[in-house]
């Protein structure tokens, strides 16, 4: 009787241990394999801010990751590509900003099962001519 009870206990323990190894046991917490495959991936870029000249120009930045990613950008930025997987170099081009106002917006890179990165972007405004008449240097302030 004692021997049967001992074999039953040992068998139960072996079944429990093998079940943990098949499913995954991390620090005493049983983890389902399907959920553990949903790991969070690292996503990084080599810039914190991008500024473009008023005349328009192209600049590049690098994405470092092992997952897929997608980029959204303002309409005044033309991207060399908007999605991919793994490391990449992205070129952003702007045309002349003759709107009279600086452009400020964000470039957003989102990775699958990864962090989202926001890069502030700015394009300076082309010099705007003033409505003040030129050539009258003899103006006297009125007090």
mmCIF file with all atom_site columns, C-alpha atoms in Angstrom:
data_model
loop_
_atom_site.group_PDB
_atom_site.id
_atom_site.type_symbol
_atom_site.label_atom_id
_atom_site.label_alt_id
_atom_site.label_comp_id
_atom_site.label_asym_id
_atom_site.label_entity_id
_atom_site.label_seq_id
_atom_site.pdbx_PDB_ins_code
_atom_site.Cartn_x
_atom_site.Cartn_y
_atom_site.Cartn_z
_atom_site.occupancy
_atom_site.B_iso_or_equiv
_atom_site.pdbx_formal_charge
_atom_site.auth_seq_id
_atom_site.auth_comp_id
_atom_site.auth_asym_id
_atom_site.auth_atom_id
_atom_site.pdbx_PDB_model_num
ATOM 1   C CA . UNK A 1 1   ? 0.000  0.000   0.000   1.00 0.00 ? 1   UNK A CA 1
ATOM 2   C CA . UNK A 1 2   ? 2.780  2.412   0.947   1.00 0.00 ? 2   UNK A CA 1
ATOM 3   C CA . UNK A 1 3   ? 4.691  1.417   -2.159  1.00 0.00 ? 3   UNK A CA 1
ATOM 4   C CA . UNK A 1 4   ? 1.668  2.116   -4.416  1.00 0.00 ? 4   UNK A CA 1
ATOM 5   C CA . UNK A 1 5   ? 1.136  5.496   -2.739  1.00 0.00 ? 5   UNK A CA 1
ATOM 6   C CA . UNK A 1 6   ? 4.832  6.328   -3.211  1.00 0.00 ? 6   UNK A CA 1
ATOM 7   C CA . UNK A 1 7   ? 4.707  5.392   -6.927  1.00 0.00 ? 7   UNK A CA 1
ATOM 8   C CA . UNK A 1 8   ? 1.546  7.448   -7.375  1.00 0.00 ? 8   UNK A CA 1
ATOM 9   C CA . UNK A 1 9   ? 3.169  10.516  -5.766  1.00 0.00 ? 9   UNK A CA 1
ATOM 10  C CA . UNK A 1 10  ? 6.358  10.170  -7.817  1.00 0.00 ? 10  UNK A CA 1
ATOM 11  C CA . UNK A 1 11  ? 4.360  9.700   -11.026 1.00 0.00 ? 11  UNK A CA 1
ATOM 12  C CA . UNK A 1 12  ? 2.270  12.780  -10.234 1.00 0.00 ? 12  UNK A CA 1
ATOM 13  C CA . UNK A 1 13  ? 5.380  14.852  -9.600  1.00 0.00 ? 13  UNK A CA 1
ATOM 14  C CA . UNK A 1 14  ? 7.004  13.681  -12.838 1.00 0.00 ? 14  UNK A CA 1
ATOM 15  C CA . UNK A 1 15  ? 3.870  14.529  -14.809 1.00 0.00 ? 15  UNK A CA 1
ATOM 16  C CA . UNK A 1 16  ? 3.736  17.985  -13.216 1.00 0.00 ? 16  UNK A CA 1
ATOM 17  C CA . UNK A 1 17  ? 7.431  18.642  -13.903 1.00 0.00 ? 17  UNK A CA 1
ATOM 18  C CA . UNK A 1 18  ? 7.171  17.504  -17.521 1.00 0.00 ? 18  UNK A CA 1
ATOM 19  C CA . UNK A 1 19  ? 4.085  19.670  -18.005 1.00 0.00 ? 19  UNK A CA 1
ATOM 20  C CA . UNK A 1 20  ? 5.998  22.697  -16.727 1.00 0.00 ? 20  UNK A CA 1
ATOM 21  C CA . UNK A 1 21  ? 8.897  22.063  -19.072 1.00 0.00 ? 21  UNK A CA 1
ATOM 22  C CA . UNK A 1 22  ? 6.558  21.700  -22.060 1.00 0.00 ? 22  UNK A CA 1
ATOM 23  C CA . UNK A 1 23  ? 4.632  24.847  -21.271 1.00 0.00 ? 23  UNK A CA 1
ATOM 24  C CA . UNK A 1 24  ? 7.457  26.875  -19.725 1.00 0.00 ? 24  UNK A CA 1
ATOM 25  C CA . UNK A 1 25  ? 8.247  27.697  -16.142 1.00 0.00 ? 25  UNK A CA 1
ATOM 26  C CA . UNK A 1 26  ? 9.731  31.098  -15.435 1.00 0.00 ? 26  UNK A CA 1
ATOM 27  C CA . UNK A 1 27  ? 10.479 31.838  -11.791 1.00 0.00 ? 27  UNK A CA 1
ATOM 28  C CA . UNK A 1 28  ? 7.741  29.482  -10.658 1.00 0.00 ? 28  UNK A CA 1
ATOM 29  C CA . UNK A 1 29  ? 5.125  30.990  -13.008 1.00 0.00 ? 29  UNK A CA 1
ATOM 30  C CA . UNK A 1 30  ? 3.789  28.683  -15.694 1.00 0.00 ? 30  UNK A CA 1
ATOM 31  C CA . UNK A 1 31  ? 3.754  30.453  -19.053 1.00 0.00 ? 31  UNK A CA 1
ATOM 32  C CA . UNK A 1 32  ? 1.878  29.230  -22.105 1.00 0.00 ? 32  UNK A CA 1
ATOM 33  C CA . UNK A 1 33  ? 4.233  28.918  -25.123 1.00 0.00 ? 33  UNK A CA 1
ATOM 34  C CA . UNK A 1 34  ? 1.819  30.778  -27.400 1.00 0.00 ? 34  UNK A CA 1
ATOM 35  C CA . UNK A 1 35  ? 1.880  33.799  -25.097 1.00 0.00 ? 35  UNK A CA 1
ATOM 36  C CA . UNK A 1 36  ? 5.636  33.688  -24.582 1.00 0.00 ? 36  UNK A CA 1
ATOM 37  C CA . UNK A 1 37  ? 6.153  34.024  -28.348 1.00 0.00 ? 37  UNK A CA 1
ATOM 38  C CA . UNK A 1 38  ? 4.481  37.439  -28.147 1.00 0.00 ? 38  UNK A CA 1
ATOM 39  C CA . UNK A 1 39  ? 7.715  38.945  -26.832 1.00 0.00 ? 39  UNK A CA 1
ATOM 40  C CA . UNK A 1 40  ? 8.311  42.669  -26.923 1.00 0.00 ? 40  UNK A CA 1
ATOM 41  C CA . UNK A 1 41  ? 10.958 43.662  -29.461 1.00 0.00 ? 41  UNK A CA 1
ATOM 42  C CA . UNK A 1 42  ? 13.313 46.601  -29.171 1.00 0.00 ? 42  UNK A CA 1
ATOM 43  C CA . UNK A 1 43  ? 12.924 49.417  -31.678 1.00 0.00 ? 43  UNK A CA 1
ATOM 44  C CA . UNK A 1 44  ? 15.303 52.389  -31.784 1.00 0.00 ? 44  UNK A CA 1
ATOM 45  C CA . UNK A 1 45  ? 16.376 55.241  -34.065 1.00 0.00 ? 45  UNK A CA 1
ATOM 46  C CA . UNK A 1 46  ? 19.554 57.297  -34.183 1.00 0.00 ? 46  UNK A CA 1
ATOM 47  C CA . UNK A 1 47  ? 17.896 60.747  -34.043 1.00 0.00 ? 47  UNK A CA 1
ATOM 48  C CA . UNK A 1 48  ? 15.854 62.572  -31.428 1.00 0.00 ? 48  UNK A CA 1
ATOM 49  C CA . UNK A 1 49  ? 14.778 65.528  -33.622 1.00 0.00 ? 49  UNK A CA 1
ATOM 50  C CA . UNK A 1 50  ? 14.915 66.383  -37.333 1.00 0.00 ? 50  UNK A CA 1
ATOM 51  C CA . UNK A 1 51  ? 15.030 69.945  -38.661 1.00 0.00 ? 51  UNK A CA 1
ATOM 52  C CA . UNK A 1 52  ? 14.786 70.854  -42.340 1.00 0.00 ? 52  UNK A CA 1
ATOM 53  C CA . UNK A 1 53  ? 15.868 74.043  -44.111 1.00 0.00 ? 53  UNK A CA 1
ATOM 54  C CA . UNK A 1 54  ? 13.186 76.317  -45.538 1.00 0.00 ? 54  UNK A CA 1
ATOM 55  C CA . UNK A 1 55  ? 14.548 75.668  -49.040 1.00 0.00 ? 55  UNK A CA 1
ATOM 56  C CA . UNK A 1 56  ? 13.815 71.955  -48.654 1.00 0.00 ? 56  UNK A CA 1
ATOM 57  C CA . UNK A 1 57  ? 16.312 69.149  -48.239 1.00 0.00 ? 57  UNK A CA 1
ATOM 58  C CA . UNK A 1 58  ? 16.764 65.435  -47.603 1.00 0.00 ? 58  UNK A CA 1
ATOM 59  C CA . UNK A 1 59  ? 17.904 63.854  -44.348 1.00 0.00 ? 59  UNK A CA 1
ATOM 60  C CA . UNK A 1 60  ? 18.292 60.231  -43.286 1.00 0.00 ? 60  UNK A CA 1
ATOM 61  C CA . UNK A 1 61  ? 17.919 58.295  -40.043 1.00 0.00 ? 61  UNK A CA 1
ATOM 62  C CA . UNK A 1 62  ? 18.433 54.657  -39.107 1.00 0.00 ? 62  UNK A CA 1
ATOM 63  C CA . UNK A 1 63  ? 15.963 52.189  -37.589 1.00 0.00 ? 63  UNK A CA 1
ATOM 64  C CA . UNK A 1 64  ? 17.422 49.347  -35.523 1.00 0.00 ? 64  UNK A CA 1
ATOM 65  C CA . UNK A 1 65  ? 15.112 46.407  -34.756 1.00 0.00 ? 65  UNK A CA 1
ATOM 66  C CA . UNK A 1 66  ? 14.355 42.774  -35.549 1.00 0.00 ? 66  UNK A CA 1
ATOM 67  C CA . UNK A 1 67  ? 10.613 43.244  -35.947 1.00 0.00 ? 67  UNK A CA 1
ATOM 68  C CA . UNK A 1 68  ? 8.377  44.789  -38.592 1.00 0.00 ? 68  UNK A CA 1
ATOM 69  C CA . UNK A 1 69  ? 7.627  48.514  -38.416 1.00 0.00 ? 69  UNK A CA 1
ATOM 70  C CA . UNK A 1 70  ? 5.539  51.227  -40.052 1.00 0.00 ? 70  UNK A CA 1
ATOM 71  C CA . UNK A 1 71  ? 6.117  54.989  -40.333 1.00 0.00 ? 71  UNK A CA 1
ATOM 72  C CA . UNK A 1 72  ? 3.582  57.796  -40.496 1.00 0.00 ? 72  UNK A CA 1
ATOM 73  C CA . UNK A 1 73  ? 4.703  61.321  -41.339 1.00 0.00 ? 73  UNK A CA 1
ATOM 74  C CA . UNK A 1 74  ? 3.142  64.699  -42.141 1.00 0.00 ? 74  UNK A CA 1
ATOM 75  C CA . UNK A 1 75  ? 2.175  65.428  -45.739 1.00 0.00 ? 75  UNK A CA 1
ATOM 76  C CA . UNK A 1 76  ? 5.119  67.813  -46.203 1.00 0.00 ? 76  UNK A CA 1
ATOM 77  C CA . UNK A 1 77  ? 7.576  64.932  -45.648 1.00 0.00 ? 77  UNK A CA 1
ATOM 78  C CA . UNK A 1 78  ? 8.209  62.411  -48.416 1.00 0.00 ? 78  UNK A CA 1
ATOM 79  C CA . UNK A 1 79  ? 9.600  59.089  -47.131 1.00 0.00 ? 79  UNK A CA 1
ATOM 80  C CA . UNK A 1 80  ? 11.823 56.657  -49.039 1.00 0.00 ? 80  UNK A CA 1
ATOM 81  C CA . UNK A 1 81  ? 9.715  53.842  -47.532 1.00 0.00 ? 81  UNK A CA 1
ATOM 82  C CA . UNK A 1 82  ? 6.905  53.666  -44.991 1.00 0.00 ? 82  UNK A CA 1
ATOM 83  C CA . UNK A 1 83  ? 7.218  50.063  -43.757 1.00 0.00 ? 83  UNK A CA 1
ATOM 84  C CA . UNK A 1 84  ? 9.644  47.194  -43.459 1.00 0.00 ? 84  UNK A CA 1
ATOM 85  C CA . UNK A 1 85  ? 11.159 44.530  -41.243 1.00 0.00 ? 85  UNK A CA 1
ATOM 86  C CA . UNK A 1 86  ? 14.478 44.759  -39.432 1.00 0.00 ? 86  UNK A CA 1
ATOM 87  C CA . UNK A 1 87  ? 17.126 47.455  -39.678 1.00 0.00 ? 87  UNK A CA 1
ATOM 88  C CA . UNK A 1 88  ? 16.703 50.181  -42.286 1.00 0.00 ? 88  UNK A CA 1
ATOM 89  C CA . UNK A 1 89  ? 17.863 53.605  -43.399 1.00 0.00 ? 89  UNK A CA 1
ATOM 90  C CA . UNK A 1 90  ? 14.996 56.005  -44.081 1.00 0.00 ? 90  UNK A CA 1
ATOM 91  C CA . UNK A 1 91  ? 15.404 59.150  -46.185 1.00 0.00 ? 91  UNK A CA 1
ATOM 92  C CA . UNK A 1 92  ? 12.976 62.015  -45.645 1.00 0.00 ? 92  UNK A CA 1
ATOM 93  C CA . UNK A 1 93  ? 12.719 64.782  -48.236 1.00 0.00 ? 93  UNK A CA 1
ATOM 94  C CA . UNK A 1 94  ? 10.966 68.119  -48.021 1.00 0.00 ? 94  UNK A CA 1
ATOM 95  C CA . UNK A 1 95  ? 10.264 70.721  -50.671 1.00 0.00 ? 95  UNK A CA 1
ATOM 96  C CA . UNK A 1 96  ? 10.513 74.462  -50.149 1.00 0.00 ? 96  UNK A CA 1
ATOM 97  C CA . UNK A 1 97  ? 8.376  75.823  -47.312 1.00 0.00 ? 97  UNK A CA 1
ATOM 98  C CA . UNK A 1 98  ? 6.963  79.072  -48.674 1.00 0.00 ? 98  UNK A CA 1
ATOM 99  C CA . UNK A 1 99  ? 3.858  78.983  -46.451 1.00 0.00 ? 99  UNK A CA 1
ATOM 100 C CA . UNK A 1 100 ? 5.170  81.814  -44.285 1.00 0.00 ? 100 UNK A CA 1
ATOM 101 C CA . UNK A 1 101 ? 4.992  79.629  -41.152 1.00 0.00 ? 101 UNK A CA 1
ATOM 102 C CA . UNK A 1 102 ? 7.320  77.089  -39.619 1.00 0.00 ? 102 UNK A CA 1
ATOM 103 C CA . UNK A 1 103 ? 6.085  73.522  -39.975 1.00 0.00 ? 103 UNK A CA 1
ATOM 104 C CA . UNK A 1 104 ? 6.074  71.419  -36.794 1.00 0.00 ? 104 UNK A CA 1
ATOM 105 C CA . UNK A 1 105 ? 4.808  67.861  -36.617 1.00 0.00 ? 105 UNK A CA 1
ATOM 106 C CA . UNK A 1 106 ? 5.825  64.320  -35.636 1.00 0.00 ? 106 UNK A CA 1
ATOM 107 C CA . UNK A 1 107 ? 7.203  61.339  -37.489 1.00 0.00 ? 107 UNK A CA 1
ATOM 108 C CA . UNK A 1 108 ? 5.916  58.189  -35.783 1.00 0.00 ? 108 UNK A CA 1
ATOM 109 C CA . UNK A 1 109 ? 7.517  54.749  -36.051 1.00 0.00 ? 109 UNK A CA 1
ATOM 110 C CA . UNK A 1 110 ? 5.494  51.844  -34.660 1.00 0.00 ? 110 UNK A CA 1
ATOM 111 C CA . UNK A 1 111 ? 6.893  48.327  -34.447 1.00 0.00 ? 111 UNK A CA 1
ATOM 112 C CA . UNK A 1 112 ? 4.992  45.058  -34.195 1.00 0.00 ? 112 UNK A CA 1
ATOM 113 C CA . UNK A 1 113 ? 5.082  44.038  -30.511 1.00 0.00 ? 113 UNK A CA 1
ATOM 114 C CA . UNK A 1 114 ? 7.529  46.892  -29.914 1.00 0.00 ? 114 UNK A CA 1
ATOM 115 C CA . UNK A 1 115 ? 7.629  50.405  -28.557 1.00 0.00 ? 115 UNK A CA 1
ATOM 116 C CA . UNK A 1 116 ? 6.429  53.381  -30.617 1.00 0.00 ? 116 UNK A CA 1
ATOM 117 C CA . UNK A 1 117 ? 8.899  56.183  -31.304 1.00 0.00 ? 117 UNK A CA 1
ATOM 118 C CA . UNK A 1 118 ? 7.932  59.796  -31.973 1.00 0.00 ? 118 UNK A CA 1
ATOM 119 C CA . UNK A 1 119 ? 10.476 62.037  -33.687 1.00 0.00 ? 119 UNK A CA 1
ATOM 120 C CA . UNK A 1 120 ? 9.599  65.746  -33.644 1.00 0.00 ? 120 UNK A CA 1
ATOM 121 C CA . UNK A 1 121 ? 10.152 67.301  -37.076 1.00 0.00 ? 121 UNK A CA 1
ATOM 122 C CA . UNK A 1 122 ? 10.411 70.960  -38.020 1.00 0.00 ? 122 UNK A CA 1
ATOM 123 C CA . UNK A 1 123 ? 10.839 72.839  -41.248 1.00 0.00 ? 123 UNK A CA 1
ATOM 124 C CA . UNK A 1 124 ? 11.709 76.490  -41.065 1.00 0.00 ? 124 UNK A CA 1
ATOM 125 C CA . UNK A 1 125 ? 9.706  79.003  -43.072 1.00 0.00 ? 125 UNK A CA 1
ATOM 126 C CA . UNK A 1 126 ? 11.141 80.845  -46.040 1.00 0.00 ? 126 UNK A CA 1
ATOM 127 C CA . UNK A 1 127 ? 11.698 84.541  -45.233 1.00 0.00 ? 127 UNK A CA 1
ATOM 128 C CA . UNK A 1 128 ? 8.458  86.407  -45.598 1.00 0.00 ? 128 UNK A CA 1
ATOM 129 C CA . UNK A 1 129 ? 8.526  89.978  -46.898 1.00 0.00 ? 129 UNK A CA 1
ATOM 130 C CA . UNK A 1 130 ? 7.054  92.591  -44.651 1.00 0.00 ? 130 UNK A CA 1
ATOM 131 C CA . UNK A 1 131 ? 4.115  94.834  -45.512 1.00 0.00 ? 131 UNK A CA 1
ATOM 132 C CA . UNK A 1 132 ? 6.044  97.839  -44.147 1.00 0.00 ? 132 UNK A CA 1
ATOM 133 C CA . UNK A 1 133 ? 7.053  100.186 -46.966 1.00 0.00 ? 133 UNK A CA 1
ATOM 134 C CA . UNK A 1 134 ? 10.790 100.272 -47.628 1.00 0.00 ? 134 UNK A CA 1
ATOM 135 C CA . UNK A 1 135 ? 12.979 103.313 -48.249 1.00 0.00 ? 135 UNK A CA 1
ATOM 136 C CA . UNK A 1 136 ? 11.519 105.754 -45.714 1.00 0.00 ? 136 UNK A CA 1
ATOM 137 C CA . UNK A 1 137 ? 14.333 106.060 -43.144 1.00 0.00 ? 137 UNK A CA 1
ATOM 138 C CA . UNK A 1 138 ? 13.053 109.402 -41.812 1.00 0.00 ? 138 UNK A CA 1
ATOM 139 C CA . UNK A 1 139 ? 10.143 108.022 -39.866 1.00 0.00 ? 139 UNK A CA 1
ATOM 140 C CA . UNK A 1 140 ? 9.787  109.653 -36.478 1.00 0.00 ? 140 UNK A CA 1
ATOM 141 C CA . UNK A 1 141 ? 8.018  107.710 -33.741 1.00 0.00 ? 141 UNK A CA 1
ATOM 142 C CA . UNK A 1 142 ? 4.811  109.349 -32.555 1.00 0.00 ? 142 UNK A CA 1
ATOM 143 C CA . UNK A 1 143 ? 4.461  109.671 -28.763 1.00 0.00 ? 143 UNK A CA 1
#
